[in-house]
Coordinates of C-alpha atoms and ligand atoms in Angstrom, one line a residue:
M1377 CA 0.0 0.0 0.0
N1378 CA 1.3 3.5 -0.9
R1379 CA 0.9 5.4 2.3
K1380 CA 0.1 9.1 2.7
F1381 CA 0.5 8.9 6.5
D1382 CA 3.7 7.9 8.3
F1383 CA 3.3 5.3 11.0
D1384 CA 7.1 4.6 11.1
T1385 CA 7.7 7.7 13.2
A1386 CA 5.8 8.6 16.3
P1387 CA 6.6 11.3 18.9
D1388 CA 8.5 9.9 21.8
R1389 CA 6.1 9.6 24.8
R1390 CA 8.8 8.9 27.4
G1391 CA 8.6 11.6 30.1
S1392 CA 5.4 13.0 28.7
D1393 CA 2.0 12.7 30.4
S1394 CA 1.5 9.2 28.9
H1395 CA 0.2 6.7 31.6
K1396 CA 1.4 3.8 29.4
W1397 CA 5.0 5.0 29.4
N1398 CA 5.1 6.5 32.9
K1399 CA 3.7 3.9 35.1
Y1400 CA 6.8 1.7 35.3
A1401 CA 9.4 4.3 34.4
E1402 CA 10.5 5.0 37.9
A1403 CA 11.2 1.3 38.6
A1404 CA 12.7 0.7 35.2
P1405 CA 13.8 3.9 33.5
D1406 CA 14.3 2.6 30.0
V1407 CA 11.2 0.4 30.0
I1408 CA 9.0 0.2 26.9
G1409 CA 5.3 0.7 27.6
A1410 CA 3.3 -2.1 26.0
W1411 CA 0.5 -2.7 28.5
L1412 CA -2.3 -0.1 28.4
A1413 CA -4.5 -0.1 25.3
D1414 CA -3.7 3.2 23.6
M1415 CA -1.6 3.8 20.5
D1416 CA 1.7 5.7 20.2
F1417 CA 0.5 7.3 16.9
M1418 CA -0.8 10.8 16.6
P1419 CA -4.5 10.9 15.7
P1420 CA -5.4 11.8 12.0
P1421 CA -4.3 15.3 10.9
A1422 CA -8.0 16.0 10.3
V1423 CA -8.6 15.6 14.0
I1424 CA -5.8 17.9 15.0
D1425 CA -7.1 20.5 12.6
A1426 CA -10.7 20.2 13.7
V1427 CA -9.8 20.4 17.4
S1428 CA -7.4 23.3 16.9
E1429 CA -10.0 25.2 14.9
R1430 CA -12.7 24.6 17.5
L1431 CA -10.4 26.0 20.3
K1432 CA -10.4 29.3 18.4
G1433 CA -14.1 29.7 19.2
P1434 CA -17.0 30.1 19.8
A1435 CA -16.7 29.7 23.5
L1436 CA -16.5 26.1 24.8
G1437 CA -19.3 26.0 27.3
Y1438 CA -21.6 23.0 27.7
C1439 CA -21.7 21.6 24.2
E1440 CA -24.1 19.2 22.4
P1441 CA -23.3 17.0 19.4
R1442 CA -23.9 18.9 16.2
R1443 CA -26.6 17.6 13.9
E1444 CA -23.8 16.7 11.4
L1445 CA -22.2 14.3 13.9
I1446 CA -25.5 12.5 14.5
N1447 CA -26.1 12.2 10.7
V1448 CA -22.5 11.0 10.1
V1449 CA -22.9 8.3 12.8
I1450 CA -26.2 7.1 11.5
E1451 CA -25.0 7.0 7.9
R1452 CA -21.9 5.1 8.9
L1453 CA -23.9 2.5 10.8
E1454 CA -26.1 1.9 7.7
K1455 CA -23.1 1.9 5.3
L1456 CA -21.0 -0.5 7.4
Y1457 CA -23.5 -2.8 8.9
G1458 CA -26.8 -2.2 7.1
W1459 CA -28.1 -1.0 10.5
R1460 CA -30.8 1.6 10.4
V1461 CA -30.6 3.5 13.7
H1462 CA -33.1 6.1 14.9
P1463 CA -31.5 9.2 16.4
S1464 CA -33.6 8.8 19.6
W1465 CA -31.8 5.5 20.3
L1466 CA -28.5 7.2 20.8
V1467 CA -27.2 8.1 24.3
G1468 CA -23.9 10.1 24.3
L1469 CA -21.3 9.0 26.9
P1470 CA -17.8 10.2 27.9
G1471 CA -16.5 6.7 27.4
V1472 CA -17.5 3.1 26.8
V1473 CA -16.7 2.0 30.3
P1474 CA -19.5 4.0 32.0
G1475 CA -21.8 2.3 29.5
L1476 CA -20.8 -1.2 30.8
Y1477 CA -21.6 -0.1 34.4
G1478 CA -24.8 1.6 33.4
A1479 CA -26.0 -1.5 31.5
V1480 CA -25.4 -4.0 34.4
R1481 CA -27.0 -1.7 36.9
A1482 CA -30.0 -1.2 34.7
A1483 CA -30.5 -4.9 34.3
G1484 CA -29.8 -5.9 37.9
N1485 CA -29.0 -9.5 39.0
G1486 CA -25.9 -11.4 38.0
V1487 CA -23.6 -10.6 35.1
I1488 CA -22.4 -13.2 32.6
T1489 CA -19.2 -12.1 30.9
Q1490 CA -16.7 -13.9 28.7
S1491 CA -13.5 -14.8 30.5
P1492 CA -10.7 -13.7 29.9
N1493 CA -11.8 -10.2 29.4
Y1494 CA -11.0 -6.5 29.7
H1495 CA -10.9 -6.0 33.5
H1496 CA -13.9 -3.6 33.6
F1497 CA -16.2 -6.4 32.5
F1498 CA -15.5 -8.1 35.9
K1499 CA -15.4 -4.9 37.9
A1500 CA -18.8 -3.7 36.5
A1501 CA -20.4 -6.6 38.3
E1502 CA -18.2 -6.5 41.5
Y1503 CA -18.6 -2.7 42.0
S1504 CA -22.3 -2.9 41.3
D1505 CA -22.7 -5.6 44.1
Q1506 CA -23.8 -8.0 41.4
K1507 CA -22.7 -11.6 41.1
S1508 CA -20.0 -12.0 38.4
L1509 CA -20.6 -15.2 36.3
P1510 CA -17.4 -15.6 34.2
L1511 CA -18.0 -17.7 31.0
R1512 CA -15.2 -20.0 30.0
H1513 CA -13.3 -19.5 26.7
R1514 CA -11.1 -22.3 25.4
V1515 CA -8.8 -22.7 22.4
V1516 CA -10.3 -25.0 19.8
N1517 CA -8.2 -25.7 16.7
G1518 CA -6.0 -22.7 17.5
R1519 CA -8.9 -20.3 18.0
W1520 CA -10.5 -18.9 21.1
E1521 CA -14.1 -19.9 21.4
M1522 CA -16.8 -19.4 24.0
D1523 CA -18.1 -22.6 25.8
F1524 CA -21.8 -22.5 25.0
D1525 CA -22.7 -25.4 27.3
H1526 CA -21.2 -23.3 30.1
L1527 CA -23.2 -20.3 29.0
R1528 CA -26.4 -22.3 29.3
E1529 CA -25.4 -23.4 32.8
L1530 CA -24.7 -19.8 33.8
T1531 CA -28.1 -18.5 32.7
G1532 CA -29.6 -20.6 35.5
Q1533 CA -27.5 -18.9 38.2
G1534 CA -29.5 -15.7 38.5
A1535 CA -28.1 -13.8 35.5
G1536 CA -29.7 -10.5 34.4
S1537 CA -27.3 -9.5 31.7
F1538 CA -24.6 -10.7 29.4
L1539 CA -21.7 -8.4 28.7
L1540 CA -20.3 -9.2 25.3
C1541 CA -16.9 -8.0 24.1
N1542 CA -16.7 -8.1 20.3
P1543 CA -14.2 -7.8 18.7
H1544 CA -12.7 -9.3 21.8
N1545 CA -10.0 -7.8 24.1
P1546 CA -7.8 -9.6 24.9
V1547 CA -8.2 -12.7 22.7
G1548 CA -8.5 -10.7 19.4
R1549 CA -11.5 -12.6 18.0
I1550 CA -14.1 -11.2 15.6
L1551 CA -17.2 -13.3 16.5
S1552 CA -18.9 -15.0 13.5
Q1553 CA -22.6 -14.7 12.7
D1554 CA -23.1 -18.2 14.0
E1555 CA -21.4 -17.5 17.4
L1556 CA -23.4 -14.3 17.8
Q1557 CA -26.6 -16.1 17.0
Q1558 CA -26.0 -18.7 19.7
V1559 CA -25.3 -15.9 22.2
A1560 CA -28.5 -14.1 21.1
D1561 CA -30.7 -17.2 21.2
I1562 CA -29.6 -18.1 24.7
C1563 CA -29.9 -14.5 26.0
L1564 CA -33.4 -14.1 24.5
E1565 CA -34.6 -17.4 25.9
H1566 CA -33.5 -16.4 29.4
K1567 CA -34.6 -12.7 29.0
L1568 CA -31.1 -11.4 29.6
L1569 CA -30.1 -7.9 28.6
I1570 CA -27.2 -8.0 26.1
C1571 CA -24.6 -5.3 26.5
S1572 CA -22.2 -5.4 23.5
D1573 CA -19.0 -3.5 23.8
E1574 CA -17.9 -2.9 20.2
I1575 CA -15.2 -0.3 20.8
H1576 CA -12.7 -2.4 18.7
A1577 CA -15.1 -2.7 15.7
D1578 CA -13.0 -0.4 13.5
I1579 CA -9.7 -2.3 14.2
L1580 CA -10.3 -5.3 12.0
L1581 CA -7.1 -6.9 10.9
D1582 CA -8.5 -10.0 9.1
Q1583 CA -10.1 -8.4 6.1
E1584 CA -12.3 -11.3 5.1
K1585 CA -14.0 -11.3 8.5
P1586 CA -16.8 -8.7 8.9
H1587 CA -17.7 -7.1 12.2
I1588 CA -21.4 -7.8 12.9
P1589 CA -23.1 -5.8 15.6
I1590 CA -25.1 -8.4 17.5
A1591 CA -28.1 -6.0 17.5
T1592 CA -28.4 -6.4 13.7
L1593 CA -29.2 -10.1 14.0
S1594 CA -33.0 -9.5 14.3
P1595 CA -35.5 -6.9 15.6
E1596 CA -35.9 -9.0 18.8
V1597 CA -32.2 -9.0 19.5
E1598 CA -32.0 -5.3 18.7
Q1599 CA -34.7 -4.7 21.3
R1600 CA -32.8 -6.5 24.1
T1601 CA -29.4 -5.0 23.3
V1602 CA -27.3 -2.0 24.5
T1603 CA -24.5 -1.5 21.9
L1604 CA -21.5 0.6 22.9
M1605 CA -19.3 2.1 20.2
S1606 CA -16.7 4.8 20.1
P1607 CA -14.1 6.2 17.7
S1608 CA -11.6 6.7 20.6
K1609 CA -9.7 3.3 20.3
A1610 CA -9.2 3.2 16.5
F1611 CA -8.3 6.9 16.3
N1612 CA -6.5 7.3 19.6
L1613 CA -8.6 10.0 21.1
Q1614 CA -8.5 9.2 24.8
G1615 CA -6.4 12.2 25.8
I1616 CA -8.5 14.6 23.7
G1617 CA -11.7 13.4 25.4
S1618 CA -13.6 10.3 24.6
F1619 CA -16.9 10.3 22.9
A1620 CA -18.9 7.1 23.1
L1621 CA -22.4 6.1 22.1
A1622 CA -24.8 3.7 23.6
I1623 CA -27.4 2.6 21.0
I1624 CA -30.5 1.5 22.9
P1625 CA -33.6 0.9 20.8
D1626 CA -35.9 -0.1 23.6
P1627 CA -37.2 3.0 25.4
E1628 CA -37.6 1.2 28.8
I1629 CA -34.1 -0.1 28.8
R1630 CA -32.8 3.3 27.6
N1631 CA -34.6 5.0 30.4
A1632 CA -33.3 2.6 33.0
F1633 CA -29.8 3.0 31.6
E1634 CA -29.9 6.8 31.6
K1635 CA -31.2 6.8 35.2
Q1636 CA -28.2 4.7 36.3
L1637 CA -25.8 7.2 34.8
Y1638 CA -27.6 10.4 35.6
G1639 CA -25.2 12.8 37.3
V1640 CA -22.5 10.2 37.2
A1641 CA -21.3 10.0 33.5
T1642 CA -20.9 13.6 32.5
Y1643 CA -21.5 14.7 29.0
P1644 CA -18.6 14.5 26.5
S1645 CA -16.7 17.7 25.8
G1646 CA -17.1 19.9 22.7
L1647 CA -13.6 18.9 21.6
A1648 CA -14.5 15.2 21.8
F1649 CA -17.5 15.9 19.5
E1650 CA -15.3 17.7 17.0
A1651 CA -12.7 14.9 17.1
A1652 CA -15.3 12.2 16.6
L1653 CA -16.9 14.1 13.7
A1654 CA -13.5 14.5 12.0
C1655 CA -12.7 10.8 12.4
Y1656 CA -16.0 9.6 11.0
R1657 CA -16.3 12.2 8.2
D1658 CA -12.6 12.6 7.2
G1659 CA -10.7 9.7 8.7
D1660 CA -11.3 6.7 6.3
Q1661 CA -8.0 6.9 4.5
W1662 CA -6.0 7.3 7.7
L1663 CA -7.8 4.4 9.2
A1664 CA -7.2 2.1 6.2
E1665 CA -3.5 3.0 6.3
L1666 CA -3.3 2.5 10.1
L1667 CA -4.9 -1.0 9.7
D1668 CA -2.4 -1.9 7.0
Y1669 CA 0.4 -0.9 9.3
L1670 CA -1.1 -2.8 12.3
R1671 CA -1.5 -5.9 10.1
G1672 CA 2.3 -5.8 9.5
N1673 CA 2.9 -5.4 13.2
R1674 CA 0.5 -8.3 14.0
D1675 CA 2.3 -10.6 11.6
F1676 CA 5.6 -9.6 13.0
V1677 CA 4.5 -10.3 16.6
E1678 CA 3.0 -13.6 15.6
Q1679 CA 6.2 -14.8 13.9
R1680 CA 8.5 -13.6 16.7
I1681 CA 6.4 -15.0 19.6
A1682 CA 6.1 -18.4 17.7
A1683 CA 9.9 -18.6 17.8
M1684 CA 10.3 -17.7 21.5
P1685 CA 10.7 -20.7 23.8
G1686 CA 8.0 -20.9 26.5
L1687 CA 5.6 -18.5 24.8
S1688 CA 2.8 -18.9 22.3
M1689 CA -0.2 -17.0 21.0
T1690 CA -3.2 -17.5 18.7
H1691 CA -3.9 -15.4 15.6
V1692 CA -5.1 -11.9 16.3
E1693 CA -8.1 -11.2 14.0
A1694 CA -8.9 -7.7 15.4
T1695 CA -7.6 -5.2 18.0
F1696 CA -3.9 -4.2 18.4
L1697 CA -3.4 -6.6 21.4
A1698 CA -1.7 -9.9 21.5
W1699 CA -2.8 -12.4 24.2
I1700 CA 0.3 -14.5 25.0
D1701 CA 0.3 -17.8 26.8
A1702 CA 3.3 -17.9 29.2
S1703 CA 2.2 -20.9 31.1
R1704 CA 5.2 -23.0 30.0
L1705 CA 7.5 -20.5 31.8
E1706 CA 5.9 -21.7 35.0
M1707 CA 6.4 -18.3 36.7
E1708 CA 4.2 -16.8 39.3
N1709 CA 4.4 -13.4 37.6
P1710 CA 5.6 -13.5 34.0
A1711 CA 4.8 -9.8 33.5
H1712 CA 7.3 -8.9 36.3
F1713 CA 10.0 -11.1 34.7
F1714 CA 9.7 -9.1 31.4
L1715 CA 9.4 -5.8 33.2
V1716 CA 12.8 -6.4 34.8
H1717 CA 14.1 -7.0 31.3
G1718 CA 12.7 -3.7 30.0
V1719 CA 9.2 -4.4 28.6
A1720 CA 6.0 -3.5 30.5
L1721 CA 3.2 -5.9 29.5
S1722 CA -0.2 -6.3 31.0
E1723 CA -0.6 -9.0 33.6
G1724 CA -3.2 -11.5 32.5
G1725 CA -4.5 -12.1 36.0
E1726 CA -6.6 -9.0 36.0
M1727 CA -8.2 -10.1 32.8
G1728 CA -8.9 -13.6 34.1
D1729 CA -5.8 -15.7 33.6
A1730 CA -2.5 -15.1 35.4
N1731 CA -0.7 -17.4 32.9
Y1732 CA -1.1 -14.9 30.2
L1733 CA 0.4 -11.6 29.2
R1734 CA -1.1 -8.9 26.9
L1735 CA 1.2 -7.0 24.5
N1736 CA 0.1 -3.8 22.8
F1737 CA 1.6 -3.6 19.3
A1738 CA 0.2 -0.2 18.3
C1739 CA 3.6 1.4 18.1
T1740 CA 6.2 1.9 15.4
R1741 CA 7.8 -1.2 13.9
A1742 CA 11.2 -0.2 15.3
E1743 CA 9.8 0.1 18.9
L1744 CA 8.1 -3.3 18.5
E1745 CA 11.2 -4.9 17.2
E1746 CA 13.2 -3.6 20.2
M1747 CA 10.5 -4.8 22.6
L1748 CA 10.5 -8.3 21.1
N1749 CA 14.3 -8.4 21.1
R1750 CA 14.3 -7.6 24.8
M1751 CA 11.8 -10.4 25.4
E1752 CA 13.8 -12.8 23.4
R1753 CA 17.0 -11.9 25.2
A1754 CA 15.2 -12.2 28.6
L1755 CA 14.1 -15.8 27.7
S1756 CA 17.5 -16.8 26.4
V1757 CA 18.8 -17.0 30.0
L1758 CA 16.1 -19.4 31.0
D1759 CA 16.2 -23.1 30.6
V1760 CA 12.8 -23.6 28.8
Ligands
PLP2060 C1 -13.2 -3.7 25.3 C2 -12.9 -2.3 25.8 N1 -13.9 -1.5 26.2 C3 -13.7 -0.2 26.7 C4 -12.4 0.3 26.8 C5 -12.2 1.7 27.3 O1 -13.2 2.5 26.8 P1 -13.3 4.0 27.2 O2 -11.9 4.6 27.3 O3 -14.1 4.6 26.1 O4 -14.0 4.1 28.5 C6 -11.4 -0.5 26.4 C7 -10.0 0.0 26.5 O5 -9.0 -0.7 26.3 C8 -11.6 -1.8 25.9 O6 -10.6 -2.6 25.4

């Protein structure tokens, strides 16, 4: 691909306000930050222009999304997924995470969630004083899959909602129509609310696998679902101010959801609205080039990890995160081992499996290569 945008260079975030780069810097000054899920790349130039322009005026008081943003969102959902969404179904949020908490609290009762998972899926149940019902994943023919027999068992244990992560962080799967249909059938049969976090929907690395919002399976599923989407992950907007959307067709569920978040999840900022509009209206080319670059990084990580003794991983279909099995190292804390050797990875334990590590490959190829070299050197002293 001939690129207009340069992903081989990125401003150095060491010593900046980056949480990913700072968290371990005191303990290990030269450490490479590869744990938190943000990217080292600048957002698209269109975003920087739109935000800079907006700062010039008019005054940034309490803002609302411009009509143009709503229209662009609705057109995009129809173009990408054939999903016709009514503007009244949209609830603006300052991030996807508040939406997870709002949904489980609106549904009440226990929370079924895939395990492993992004840690807020477990916390949303725990901090809402609801029973967490983790659903087993297992690797079948080299691919992570949900255990549907286990899902049926869990529905009988007082569940009120199913929190779905698709595409999935950390296992990197894009769920197929058949898998989504099984989830939907079971949830409808047991009258569970489905809350589908689709924040990674724009980071599709396997081009032949489409992202399917679960709500598009049928009008019945649509009516039982809260869908959470945001441009912040694919366009790296977190520090500008996230803008997320909950899409909730059923008015009763929408009302219950809004009540849970009333006064808690404040409204997104005017800069976040401008950034989101610039991404969705003007960001397609940048996103296509980013994905092309990330595919190269994904292939590189997969090759290098396959050659490292004691580590293995499955293919990453979506996201910029690799979920690495370190069980053969037989270490209590494999993340600490690599931290000492200069690479800060996420500990799998907080995502449901302490034998795993999560590596963020949304960085320049050179940084990634250095990270993998350090990991390889660290392993070379072990007898595995
Ligand atoms: C699945 C998932 N949901 C939500 C978030 C965070 O969303 P936000 O920053 O919009 O609250 C992340 C961040 O990594 C994520 O992976």
